[in-house]
Short mmCIF file of C-alpha atoms in Angstrom, two decimals:
data_model
loop_
_atom_site.label_atom_id
_atom_site.label_comp_id
_atom_site.label_asym_id
_atom_site.label_seq_id
_atom_site.Cartn_x
_atom_site.Cartn_y
_atom_site.Cartn_z
CA MET Q 1 17.01 29.16 -31.49
CA THR Q 2 18.92 32.44 -31.35
CA GLU Q 3 19.84 34.15 -28.12
CA LYS Q 4 17.16 36.74 -28.80
CA GLN Q 5 14.56 34.08 -29.30
CA GLU Q 6 15.48 32.44 -26.00
CA LYS Q 7 15.11 35.58 -23.91
CA LYS Q 8 13.07 35.28 -20.76
CA THR Q 9 10.32 37.64 -19.71
CA THR Q 10 11.27 39.45 -16.52
CA GLY Q 11 8.98 39.12 -13.53
CA GLN Q 12 6.01 36.78 -13.21
CA PRO Q 13 3.54 36.16 -16.05
CA SER Q 14 0.49 38.38 -15.73
CA GLY Q 15 -1.79 35.39 -15.13
CA SER Q 16 0.33 33.88 -12.34
CA THR Q 17 -2.28 34.82 -9.71
CA THR Q 18 -5.14 33.25 -11.69
CA ALA Q 19 -6.47 30.12 -10.00
CA PHE Q 20 -6.53 27.01 -12.16
CA ILE Q 21 -10.29 26.59 -11.83
CA ASP Q 22 -10.85 30.21 -12.96
CA PHE Q 23 -8.50 29.64 -15.87
CA ALA Q 24 -10.37 26.47 -16.83
CA LEU Q 25 -13.76 28.19 -16.82
CA LYS Q 26 -12.35 31.09 -18.83
CA VAL Q 27 -10.97 28.98 -21.67
CA TYR Q 28 -13.61 26.22 -21.40
CA PRO Q 29 -16.81 28.06 -20.34
CA PHE Q 30 -18.87 24.95 -21.13
CA LEU Q 31 -17.35 22.93 -18.27
CA GLU Q 32 -19.81 21.26 -15.87
CA LEU Q 33 -17.93 21.25 -12.59
CA GLN Q 34 -19.13 19.08 -9.73
CA PRO Q 35 -17.76 19.40 -6.17
CA PHE Q 36 -15.21 16.66 -6.85
CA HIS Q 37 -14.01 18.52 -9.96
CA ARG Q 38 -13.30 21.57 -7.85
CA THR Q 39 -11.27 19.42 -5.46
CA TYR Q 40 -9.49 17.83 -8.41
CA TYR Q 41 -8.68 21.20 -9.99
CA ARG Q 42 -7.43 22.63 -6.71
CA LEU Q 43 -5.12 19.64 -6.38
CA LEU Q 44 -3.88 20.12 -9.96
CA GLU Q 45 -3.12 23.74 -9.12
CA GLU Q 46 -1.06 22.65 -6.12
CA PHE Q 47 0.87 20.48 -8.55
CA ALA Q 48 1.22 23.22 -11.16
CA ARG Q 49 2.63 25.66 -8.62
CA GLY Q 50 5.18 23.16 -7.33
CA HIS Q 51 3.65 22.46 -3.93
CA ILE Q 52 3.35 18.82 -4.99
CA ARG Q 53 6.04 17.28 -7.17
CA LYS Q 54 4.74 13.72 -7.49
CA LEU Q 55 1.00 13.23 -7.79
CA ILE Q 56 -1.21 10.21 -8.51
CA VAL Q 57 -4.94 10.58 -9.19
CA SER Q 58 -7.22 7.66 -10.06
CA MET Q 59 -10.77 8.23 -11.21
CA PRO Q 60 -13.64 6.24 -12.76
CA PRO Q 61 -14.15 6.34 -16.53
CA GLN Q 62 -15.97 9.32 -18.06
CA HIS Q 63 -15.50 11.65 -15.10
CA GLY Q 64 -13.31 14.30 -16.75
CA LYS Q 65 -9.84 13.36 -15.56
CA SER Q 66 -8.14 13.96 -18.93
CA VAL Q 67 -9.81 17.32 -19.55
CA GLY Q 68 -8.32 18.61 -16.33
CA ALA Q 69 -4.92 16.93 -16.28
CA THR Q 70 -3.93 16.48 -19.90
CA THR Q 71 -5.69 19.28 -21.77
CA LEU Q 72 -6.10 22.25 -19.43
CA LEU Q 73 -3.18 21.69 -17.07
CA PRO Q 74 -0.30 21.76 -19.62
CA ALA Q 75 -1.56 25.06 -21.03
CA TYR Q 76 -1.89 26.50 -17.54
CA MET Q 77 1.60 25.39 -16.51
CA LEU Q 78 3.14 26.91 -19.65
CA GLY Q 79 1.39 30.15 -18.77
CA LEU Q 80 2.88 30.10 -15.28
CA ASP Q 81 6.32 29.23 -16.66
CA PRO Q 82 6.86 29.61 -20.44
CA ASP Q 83 10.29 27.95 -20.08
CA LYS Q 84 8.89 24.68 -18.73
CA ARG Q 85 9.29 21.55 -20.85
CA ILE Q 86 6.24 19.30 -20.47
CA ALA Q 87 5.71 15.82 -21.88
CA ILE Q 88 2.35 14.07 -22.19
CA ALA Q 89 2.35 10.28 -22.45
CA SER Q 90 -0.48 7.82 -23.05
CA TYR Q 91 -0.93 4.22 -24.21
CA SER Q 92 -0.70 5.30 -27.85
CA ALA Q 93 1.06 8.10 -29.71
CA ILE Q 94 -2.25 8.94 -31.44
CA LEU Q 95 -4.03 9.60 -28.14
CA ALA Q 96 -1.07 11.57 -26.75
CA SER Q 97 -1.04 13.72 -29.90
CA ARG Q 98 -4.76 14.37 -29.49
CA PHE Q 99 -4.14 15.72 -25.99
CA ASN Q 100 -1.34 17.89 -27.39
CA ARG Q 101 -3.53 19.35 -30.12
CA ARG Q 102 -6.28 20.19 -27.63
CA ALA Q 103 -3.78 22.01 -25.43
CA GLN Q 104 -2.48 23.89 -28.48
CA ARG Q 105 -5.96 25.12 -29.32
CA ILE Q 106 -6.15 26.60 -25.83
CA LEU Q 107 -2.69 28.16 -26.16
CA GLU Q 108 -3.69 30.04 -29.31
CA SER Q 109 -7.09 31.20 -28.06
CA ARG Q 110 -7.99 34.81 -27.34
CA GLU Q 111 -9.10 33.91 -23.81
CA TYR Q 112 -5.70 32.38 -23.07
CA ALA Q 113 -3.85 35.46 -24.34
CA GLU Q 114 -5.85 37.63 -21.97
CA ILE Q 115 -4.63 35.61 -18.99
CA PHE Q 116 -1.11 34.70 -20.16
CA PRO Q 117 0.01 37.25 -22.80
CA ASP Q 118 3.67 36.18 -22.46
CA THR Q 119 3.00 32.61 -23.61
CA SER Q 120 2.26 32.11 -27.30
CA ILE Q 121 2.86 29.54 -30.03
CA LYS Q 122 3.36 29.55 -33.77
CA LYS Q 123 0.30 30.48 -35.85
CA GLY Q 124 -0.11 30.16 -39.60
CA GLY Q 125 3.50 29.07 -40.09
CA LYS Q 126 5.00 32.05 -38.31
CA PRO Q 127 7.53 32.51 -36.81
CA ALA Q 128 9.02 29.97 -39.18
CA GLU Q 129 11.90 29.01 -36.89
CA TYR Q 130 9.60 27.56 -34.21
CA ILE Q 131 8.22 24.02 -34.19
CA ARG Q 132 4.52 23.27 -34.13
CA THR Q 133 3.37 19.75 -34.91
CA SER Q 134 0.80 17.47 -33.34
CA ASP Q 135 3.58 15.96 -31.20
CA GLU Q 136 5.63 19.03 -30.33
CA VAL Q 137 5.04 22.75 -29.94
CA GLU Q 138 7.50 25.42 -28.76
CA ILE Q 139 6.76 28.60 -26.82
CA ILE Q 140 7.84 31.70 -28.75
CA GLY Q 141 10.72 33.57 -27.10
CA HIS Q 142 11.18 30.94 -24.41
CA ARG Q 143 12.64 27.50 -23.87
CA GLY Q 144 9.31 25.91 -23.01
CA GLU Q 145 7.65 23.24 -25.13
CA LEU Q 146 4.93 20.62 -25.03
CA LEU Q 147 5.79 17.11 -26.22
CA SER Q 148 3.64 14.04 -26.64
CA VAL Q 149 4.68 10.41 -26.79
CA GLY Q 150 3.03 7.00 -26.79
CA ARG Q 151 3.88 4.34 -24.25
CA GLU Q 152 7.20 2.74 -25.18
CA GLY Q 153 7.98 5.72 -27.45
CA SER Q 154 11.35 7.48 -27.35
CA LEU Q 155 12.28 10.89 -25.94
CA THR Q 156 16.00 10.69 -26.64
CA GLY Q 157 17.86 13.92 -25.90
CA ASN Q 158 14.86 15.74 -24.44
CA ARG Q 159 15.05 17.07 -20.89
CA VAL Q 160 11.62 17.02 -19.27
CA ASP Q 161 10.57 19.30 -16.43
CA CYS Q 162 7.11 17.78 -16.03
CA PHE Q 163 5.73 14.42 -17.12
CA ILE Q 164 1.96 13.85 -17.36
CA LEU Q 165 1.08 10.16 -17.77
CA ASP Q 166 -2.56 9.61 -18.70
CA ASP Q 167 -4.11 6.16 -19.31
CA LEU Q 168 -1.03 4.04 -19.95
CA TYR Q 169 -3.20 0.96 -20.56
CA LYS Q 170 -5.74 0.86 -23.35
CA ASP Q 171 -8.12 -1.62 -21.74
CA ALA Q 172 -8.42 -4.58 -19.40
CA MET Q 173 -6.85 -6.94 -21.93
CA GLU Q 174 -3.66 -4.89 -21.97
CA ALA Q 175 -3.57 -4.42 -18.21
CA ASP Q 176 -4.17 -8.14 -17.63
CA SER Q 177 -1.13 -9.01 -19.77
CA PRO Q 178 2.03 -9.56 -17.66
CA VAL Q 179 4.09 -8.75 -20.76
CA VAL Q 180 2.38 -5.38 -21.31
CA ARG Q 181 2.68 -4.49 -17.64
CA ALA Q 182 6.37 -5.41 -17.60
CA ASN Q 183 7.01 -3.40 -20.76
CA CYS Q 184 5.19 -0.40 -19.29
CA TRP Q 185 7.31 -0.54 -16.14
CA GLU Q 186 10.48 -0.90 -18.19
CA TRP Q 187 9.52 2.11 -20.33
CA TYR Q 188 8.73 4.15 -17.23
CA THR Q 189 12.09 3.42 -15.59
CA SER Q 190 14.25 3.59 -18.72
CA VAL Q 191 12.60 6.47 -20.61
CA VAL Q 192 10.47 8.60 -18.29
CA LYS Q 193 12.79 8.57 -15.29
CA THR Q 194 15.96 9.10 -17.36
CA ARG Q 195 14.58 12.28 -18.92
CA MET Q 196 13.89 13.85 -15.52
CA HIS Q 197 16.13 15.91 -13.24
CA ASN Q 198 16.14 17.00 -9.58
CA SER Q 199 13.33 19.53 -9.98
CA SER Q 200 11.15 17.55 -12.39
CA SER Q 201 7.55 16.76 -11.46
CA GLU Q 202 5.33 13.78 -12.29
CA LEU Q 203 1.57 13.48 -12.61
CA ILE Q 204 -0.05 10.07 -13.14
CA VAL Q 205 -3.77 10.00 -13.87
CA PHE Q 206 -5.77 7.02 -15.02
CA THR Q 207 -8.52 4.57 -14.33
CA ARG Q 208 -7.21 1.52 -12.50
CA TRP Q 209 -7.21 -1.70 -14.48
CA HIS Q 210 -5.05 -4.08 -12.46
CA ASP Q 211 -3.44 -4.46 -9.05
CA GLU Q 212 0.00 -4.58 -10.68
CA ASP Q 213 -0.39 -1.61 -13.03
CA LEU Q 214 2.02 1.33 -12.80
CA ILE Q 215 0.19 2.87 -9.85
CA GLY Q 216 0.20 -0.46 -8.04
CA GLU Q 217 3.93 -0.90 -8.58
CA LEU Q 218 4.68 2.60 -7.31
CA CYS Q 219 2.50 2.04 -4.23
CA ARG Q 220 4.53 -1.06 -3.40
CA ARG Q 221 7.91 0.56 -3.99
CA GLU Q 222 7.70 4.20 -2.89
CA ASP Q 223 6.36 6.43 -0.11
CA ILE Q 224 2.71 7.32 -0.65
CA ILE Q 225 0.62 9.95 1.14
CA ARG Q 226 -3.07 9.22 0.67
CA LEU Q 227 -4.68 12.64 0.71
CA ARG Q 228 -7.46 13.14 3.26
CA SER Q 229 -6.97 16.81 4.17
CA TRP Q 230 -5.30 19.80 2.57
CA GLU Q 231 -2.87 19.93 5.50
CA ASP Q 232 -1.40 16.61 4.31
CA ILE Q 233 0.30 18.47 1.47
CA GLY Q 234 2.55 20.15 4.00
CA HIS Q 235 3.79 16.78 5.27
CA ILE Q 236 4.97 15.07 2.10
CA PRO Q 237 8.12 12.99 2.76
CA PRO Q 238 11.17 13.55 0.52
CA HIS Q 239 10.54 11.91 -2.86
CA GLY Q 240 7.07 10.90 -1.63
CA TRP Q 241 3.93 10.73 -3.74
CA VAL Q 242 0.57 12.32 -2.99
CA MET Q 243 -2.28 10.02 -4.02
CA LEU Q 244 -6.00 10.67 -4.36
CA ASN Q 245 -8.54 8.07 -5.46
CA PHE Q 246 -12.05 9.18 -6.37
CA GLU Q 247 -14.48 6.29 -5.78
CA ALA Q 248 -17.54 6.17 -8.03
CA LEU Q 249 -19.61 5.12 -5.01
CA GLN Q 250 -18.25 6.43 -1.75
CA SER Q 251 -17.09 3.62 0.50
CA SER Q 252 -14.27 5.33 2.40
CA PRO Q 253 -14.98 7.42 5.51
CA PRO Q 254 -15.86 11.06 4.75
CA SER Q 255 -12.91 13.44 4.78
CA GLU Q 256 -12.13 17.07 4.06
CA ILE Q 257 -11.05 16.06 0.55
CA ASP Q 258 -14.09 13.87 -0.17
CA PRO Q 259 -16.94 14.58 2.29
CA ARG Q 260 -19.50 12.33 0.59
CA THR Q 261 -21.51 9.91 2.72
CA ALA Q 262 -21.39 6.15 2.21
CA GLY Q 263 -22.92 5.02 -1.07
CA GLU Q 264 -23.12 8.51 -2.61
CA ALA Q 265 -22.25 8.69 -6.31
CA LEU Q 266 -19.31 10.83 -7.42
CA TRP Q 267 -21.28 12.43 -10.28
CA GLU Q 268 -24.94 11.58 -9.84
CA GLU Q 269 -26.08 13.56 -12.90
CA ARG Q 270 -23.69 11.70 -15.22
CA GLN Q 271 -23.33 8.26 -13.58
CA SER Q 272 -26.12 7.78 -11.06
CA ARG Q 273 -26.00 5.53 -8.03
CA ASP Q 274 -28.57 3.20 -9.63
CA LEU Q 275 -26.50 2.93 -12.81
CA LEU Q 276 -23.33 2.23 -10.83
CA LEU Q 277 -25.03 -0.42 -8.71
CA ALA Q 278 -26.22 -2.13 -11.89
CA LYS Q 279 -22.66 -2.12 -13.22
CA ARG Q 280 -21.36 -3.58 -9.97
CA LYS Q 281 -23.88 -6.42 -10.14
CA LEU Q 282 -22.59 -7.45 -13.57
CA ASP Q 283 -18.95 -7.76 -12.51
CA PRO Q 284 -18.08 -6.87 -8.89
CA LEU Q 285 -14.38 -7.54 -9.34
CA ARG Q 286 -14.01 -5.29 -12.37
CA PHE Q 287 -16.21 -2.63 -10.77
CA GLU Q 288 -14.00 -2.48 -7.67
CA CYS Q 289 -11.02 -2.00 -9.94
CA MET Q 290 -12.25 0.49 -12.55
CA TYR Q 291 -14.89 2.43 -10.66
CA GLN Q 292 -13.70 2.21 -7.07
CA GLY Q 293 -9.95 2.24 -7.67
CA HIS Q 294 -9.41 -0.90 -5.58
CA PRO Q 295 -7.99 -3.50 -7.97
CA SER Q 296 -7.36 -7.10 -7.03
CA SER Q 297 -5.33 -9.49 -9.12
CA GLN Q 298 -7.15 -12.79 -9.59
CA GLU Q 299 -4.11 -14.66 -8.35
CA GLY Q 300 -4.20 -12.87 -4.99
CA LEU Q 301 -7.88 -13.45 -4.18
CA LEU Q 302 -8.62 -15.54 -1.12
CA TYR Q 303 -11.84 -17.04 -2.47
CA GLY Q 304 -10.56 -17.58 -6.00
CA ASN Q 305 -13.23 -18.38 -8.55
CA GLY Q 306 -16.04 -17.80 -6.09
CA PHE Q 307 -18.71 -19.75 -4.31
CA ALA Q 308 -20.83 -22.62 -5.57
CA GLU Q 309 -24.52 -21.73 -5.98
CA TYR Q 310 -27.77 -23.60 -5.46
CA ASP Q 311 -31.26 -23.27 -6.97
CA ILE Q 312 -33.44 -24.75 -4.21
CA LEU Q 313 -32.70 -26.04 -0.74
CA PRO Q 314 -32.34 -29.82 -0.35
CA THR Q 315 -34.96 -31.70 1.62
CA ASP Q 316 -32.55 -33.09 4.23
CA ILE Q 317 -32.03 -29.85 6.18
CA VAL Q 318 -31.19 -30.62 9.82
CA ARG Q 319 -30.44 -27.15 11.21
CA ARG Q 320 -31.37 -23.53 10.58
CA ALA Q 321 -29.12 -21.01 12.28
CA ASN Q 322 -27.59 -17.56 12.07
CA TYR Q 323 -24.21 -15.96 12.72
CA THR Q 324 -23.94 -12.21 13.28
CA ASP Q 325 -20.95 -9.90 13.67
CA THR Q 326 -21.90 -6.40 14.80
CA ALA Q 327 -19.84 -3.44 13.57
CA ASP Q 328 -16.70 -2.85 15.63
CA THR Q 329 -16.25 0.73 14.39
CA GLY Q 330 -18.35 3.33 12.61
CA ASP Q 331 -16.82 2.33 9.27
CA ASP Q 332 -17.47 -1.42 9.64
CA TYR Q 333 -20.46 -3.39 8.39
CA LEU Q 334 -22.85 -5.37 10.50
CA CYS Q 335 -22.93 -8.76 8.82
CA SER Q 336 -25.68 -11.21 9.74
CA ILE Q 337 -26.10 -14.41 7.74
CA SER Q 338 -28.89 -16.97 8.16
CA TYR Q 339 -28.19 -20.42 6.81
CA ALA Q 340 -29.37 -24.02 6.63
CA VAL Q 341 -27.25 -27.16 7.09
CA ASP Q 342 -27.96 -30.53 5.45
CA THR Q 343 -27.05 -34.04 6.62
CA ASP Q 344 -23.72 -33.87 4.75
CA GLY Q 345 -22.68 -30.68 6.54
CA ILE Q 346 -23.12 -28.46 3.49
CA ILE Q 347 -24.11 -24.92 4.50
CA TYR Q 348 -26.68 -23.03 2.42
CA VAL Q 349 -26.88 -19.28 2.90
CA THR Q 350 -30.55 -18.30 2.94
CA ASP Q 351 -30.66 -14.63 3.94
CA VAL Q 352 -28.32 -11.74 4.72
CA VAL Q 353 -28.27 -8.35 6.42
CA TYR Q 354 -25.14 -6.44 5.44
CA SER Q 355 -25.34 -2.83 6.52
CA ARG Q 356 -23.55 0.16 8.02
CA GLU Q 357 -26.78 1.53 9.48
CA PRO Q 358 -26.79 2.24 13.25
CA MET Q 359 -27.67 -0.56 15.67
CA GLU Q 360 -31.14 0.81 16.38
CA THR Q 361 -31.88 0.11 12.70
CA THR Q 362 -30.02 -3.17 12.24
CA GLU Q 363 -31.56 -4.70 15.39
CA GLY Q 364 -34.94 -4.69 13.66
CA LEU Q 365 -33.54 -5.81 10.31
CA VAL Q 366 -31.80 -8.82 11.86
CA ALA Q 367 -34.82 -9.79 13.97
CA GLU Q 368 -37.08 -9.65 10.90
CA MET Q 369 -34.64 -11.82 8.94
CA LEU Q 370 -34.43 -14.41 11.73
CA LEU Q 371 -38.20 -14.80 11.74
CA ARG Q 372 -38.47 -14.70 7.96
CA SER Q 373 -35.85 -17.40 7.47
CA ASP Q 374 -37.28 -19.68 10.21
CA THR Q 375 -34.00 -19.48 12.11
CA ARG Q 376 -33.98 -21.50 15.34
CA SER Q 377 -30.74 -20.26 16.92
CA ALA Q 378 -28.47 -17.28 16.41
CA LEU Q 379 -24.88 -16.70 17.53
CA ILE Q 380 -23.79 -13.07 17.86
CA GLU Q 381 -20.09 -12.26 17.82
CA SER Q 382 -18.96 -8.82 18.86
CA ASN Q 383 -16.20 -7.06 20.70
CA ASN Q 384 -18.25 -3.89 20.81
CA GLY Q 385 -21.82 -3.78 22.06
CA GLY Q 386 -22.72 -7.36 21.17
CA ARG Q 387 -24.52 -8.12 24.39
CA GLY Q 388 -26.86 -5.15 24.10
CA PHE Q 389 -27.51 -5.93 20.43
CA ALA Q 390 -28.26 -9.57 21.25
CA ARG Q 391 -30.75 -8.62 23.95
CA ALA Q 392 -32.53 -6.19 21.64
CA VAL Q 393 -32.84 -8.84 18.92
CA GLN Q 394 -34.10 -11.37 21.50
CA ARG Q 395 -36.92 -9.02 22.50
CA LEU Q 396 -37.91 -8.59 18.86
CA ALA Q 397 -37.61 -12.31 18.00
CA PRO Q 398 -38.47 -14.20 21.23
CA ALA Q 399 -38.91 -17.54 19.44
CA VAL Q 400 -35.23 -17.61 18.42
CA LYS Q 401 -32.54 -18.85 20.80
CA ILE Q 402 -30.00 -16.02 20.95
CA GLU Q 403 -26.42 -16.46 22.18
CA TRP Q 404 -23.55 -13.99 22.25
CA PHE Q 405 -19.82 -14.37 22.82
CA HIS Q 406 -16.58 -12.41 22.77
CA GLN Q 407 -14.16 -13.44 20.01
CA HIS Q 408 -10.62 -13.76 21.35
CA ALA Q 409 -8.97 -15.59 18.42
CA ASN Q 410 -6.86 -13.73 15.85
CA LYS Q 411 -9.08 -12.63 12.98
CA GLU Q 412 -6.41 -12.88 10.29
CA ALA Q 413 -5.39 -16.40 11.28
CA ARG Q 414 -9.01 -17.52 11.46
CA ILE Q 415 -10.01 -16.16 8.06
CA LEU Q 416 -6.94 -17.39 6.19
CA SER Q 417 -6.80 -20.86 7.74
CA ASN Q 418 -10.50 -21.54 7.13
CA SER Q 419 -10.75 -20.15 3.58
CA ALA Q 420 -10.62 -23.56 1.87
CA THR Q 421 -13.32 -24.91 4.19
CA VAL Q 422 -15.49 -21.87 3.50
CA LEU Q 423 -15.26 -22.37 -0.25
CA HIS Q 424 -15.81 -26.13 -0.04
CA ASN Q 425 -18.79 -26.15 2.31
CA ILE Q 426 -20.74 -22.94 1.76
CA ARG Q 427 -23.32 -22.52 -1.01
CA MET Q 428 -24.85 -19.24 -2.11
CA PRO Q 429 -28.34 -18.90 -3.63
CA LYS Q 430 -28.36 -18.29 -7.36
CA GLY Q 431 -28.41 -14.56 -8.09
CA TRP Q 432 -26.85 -13.66 -4.74
CA ASN Q 433 -24.48 -11.22 -6.47
CA GLN Q 434 -27.48 -9.05 -7.38
CA ARG Q 435 -29.44 -9.67 -4.21
CA TRP Q 436 -26.57 -8.73 -1.87
CA ASN Q 437 -24.22 -6.89 -4.20
CA GLU Q 438 -22.08 -5.21 -1.50
CA LEU Q 439 -21.51 -8.51 0.27
CA CYS Q 440 -20.65 -10.14 -3.05
CA SER Q 441 -18.30 -7.31 -3.97
CA HIS Q 442 -16.37 -7.51 -0.71
CA LEU Q 443 -16.07 -11.30 -0.80
CA SER Q 444 -15.14 -11.54 -4.48
CA THR Q 445 -12.35 -8.98 -4.06
CA TYR Q 446 -11.05 -10.21 -0.70
CA ARG Q 447 -7.29 -10.74 -0.85
CA ARG Q 448 -4.89 -13.18 0.71
CA ASP Q 449 -2.78 -10.22 1.76
CA PHE Q 450 -4.89 -9.54 4.85
CA ARG Q 451 -3.67 -5.98 5.40
CA SER Q 452 -4.69 -4.87 1.92
CA ASN Q 453 -8.38 -5.54 2.64
CA ARG Q 454 -10.55 -2.69 3.81
CA TRP Q 455 -13.45 -4.74 5.19
CA HIS Q 456 -13.20 -8.11 6.89
CA ASP Q 457 -16.81 -8.38 8.10
CA ALA Q 458 -18.22 -10.73 5.46
CA ALA Q 459 -15.17 -13.02 5.47
CA ASP Q 460 -15.22 -13.04 9.28
CA VAL Q 461 -18.84 -14.20 9.42
CA LEU Q 462 -18.40 -16.97 6.85
CA THR Q 463 -15.37 -18.09 8.83
CA GLY Q 464 -17.42 -18.05 12.04
CA ILE Q 465 -20.11 -20.18 10.40
CA VAL Q 466 -17.73 -22.95 9.35
CA GLU Q 467 -16.00 -22.81 12.73
CA THR Q 468 -19.38 -23.25 14.41
CA GLU Q 469 -20.68 -25.97 12.12
CA ILE Q 470 -17.62 -27.88 10.92
CA THR Q 471 -14.21 -27.30 12.49
CA ASP Q 472 -12.94 -28.26 15.91
CA CYS Q 473 -13.08 -24.60 17.00
CA LYS Q 474 -16.67 -25.03 18.10
CA SER Q 475 -15.82 -26.55 21.47
CA ALA Q 476 -13.33 -23.79 22.23
CA LYS Q 477 -15.76 -21.10 21.18
CA THR Q 478 -18.74 -22.28 23.18
CA SER Q 479 -16.87 -21.82 26.45
CA ASN Q 480 -17.34 -18.09 25.93
CA VAL Q 481 -20.99 -18.24 24.86
CA ARG Q 482 -23.56 -16.34 26.91
CA PHE Q 483 -27.27 -17.09 26.66
CA ILE Q 484 -29.93 -14.40 26.69
#
């Protein structure tokens, strides 16, 4: 380019005060924005204006992440700064080029020119000296450009001010491949990072596929701020990442960023709660990864390939009992499991209450289950309100012998040391994954790395059952038992 062609416009672009969401609705008036979209777009604006330099957003499939981050955002950022050099990367060069072309159509639109008149691109072959292809477009009169590249593609000689990485894995097969994951990490460190400078910014947006994908590796290696309030943006550590995960079905506590209540769908009109629950029943492990953003590698799962199942109870049942763990905090689950034991010591789960409802609700649910399952005795473990809960259940189910005790042993040690016994001795009824899908989801994704698990309630109760029925812990535990 000539010196004249590289001249900068003095002052700020005329659209610099335009909010990103207003820009998006101006150039894409057909957008259907849900509350989470507005949060997402506000976060993208914080990134565009430099308040966040390193941002990770994970989102379920078909929820509009690419429209915001890879189509609208590059055009918006080039309007704010026509000298910015932006690169879009995806798992294939074809997909990255598609994002580039969509951004170019925005850049040449009349609506865009009304907001950002100082940012324009080549039209109809003119000016001839500027580049405009599906992989690269230059801003007329400025140093800015928009590049696109496929994963493992080259960007030799190009300085990049902002990298947008969108869907670096095509599907589960790619993400499950150690070779593909290693190649992706190598490309990120040897290509992406080497093209960046002190002031460069990074945005990573994709659906999670694997615990050891690029997001997983960054979470293990670098400082991460998990966004819960807008004030968190003011406390980002040097070189730290801001991370936001949108769960398809809310399971995290409500926050300023995502105020949904437990179990509420992210986009009910597009992917309803009933549809999402049906998807979770089909494959809880994959659902937790793709739709909830909580991936677990198969190798790191505590209960491995899962529990053995049974069709009908054997005839040699010698004991019908129950083990209940009331919720310790407002975010925990009450987990109550009724079971039958045969002469060989095999434990058959017969009924379950797994709920985050308040105690005044779960007291009745548990009492009804005890009577329904012909339970003769129930052991209630709790470090928070267990005695009151036990007494309430006893009043509602007077025929059942109710006991309660305070658990002093270390939860992590108990769960991990008894995991093999749990798998070997406990049987689930056929179809339990659909009957108690949340319980199944939490057990099937439970990890050996204890601290990486969000909920321990289901694993804790299964552990308590085998301790009560099988291991030598029973004698130590009963010293703390109180009868109602």
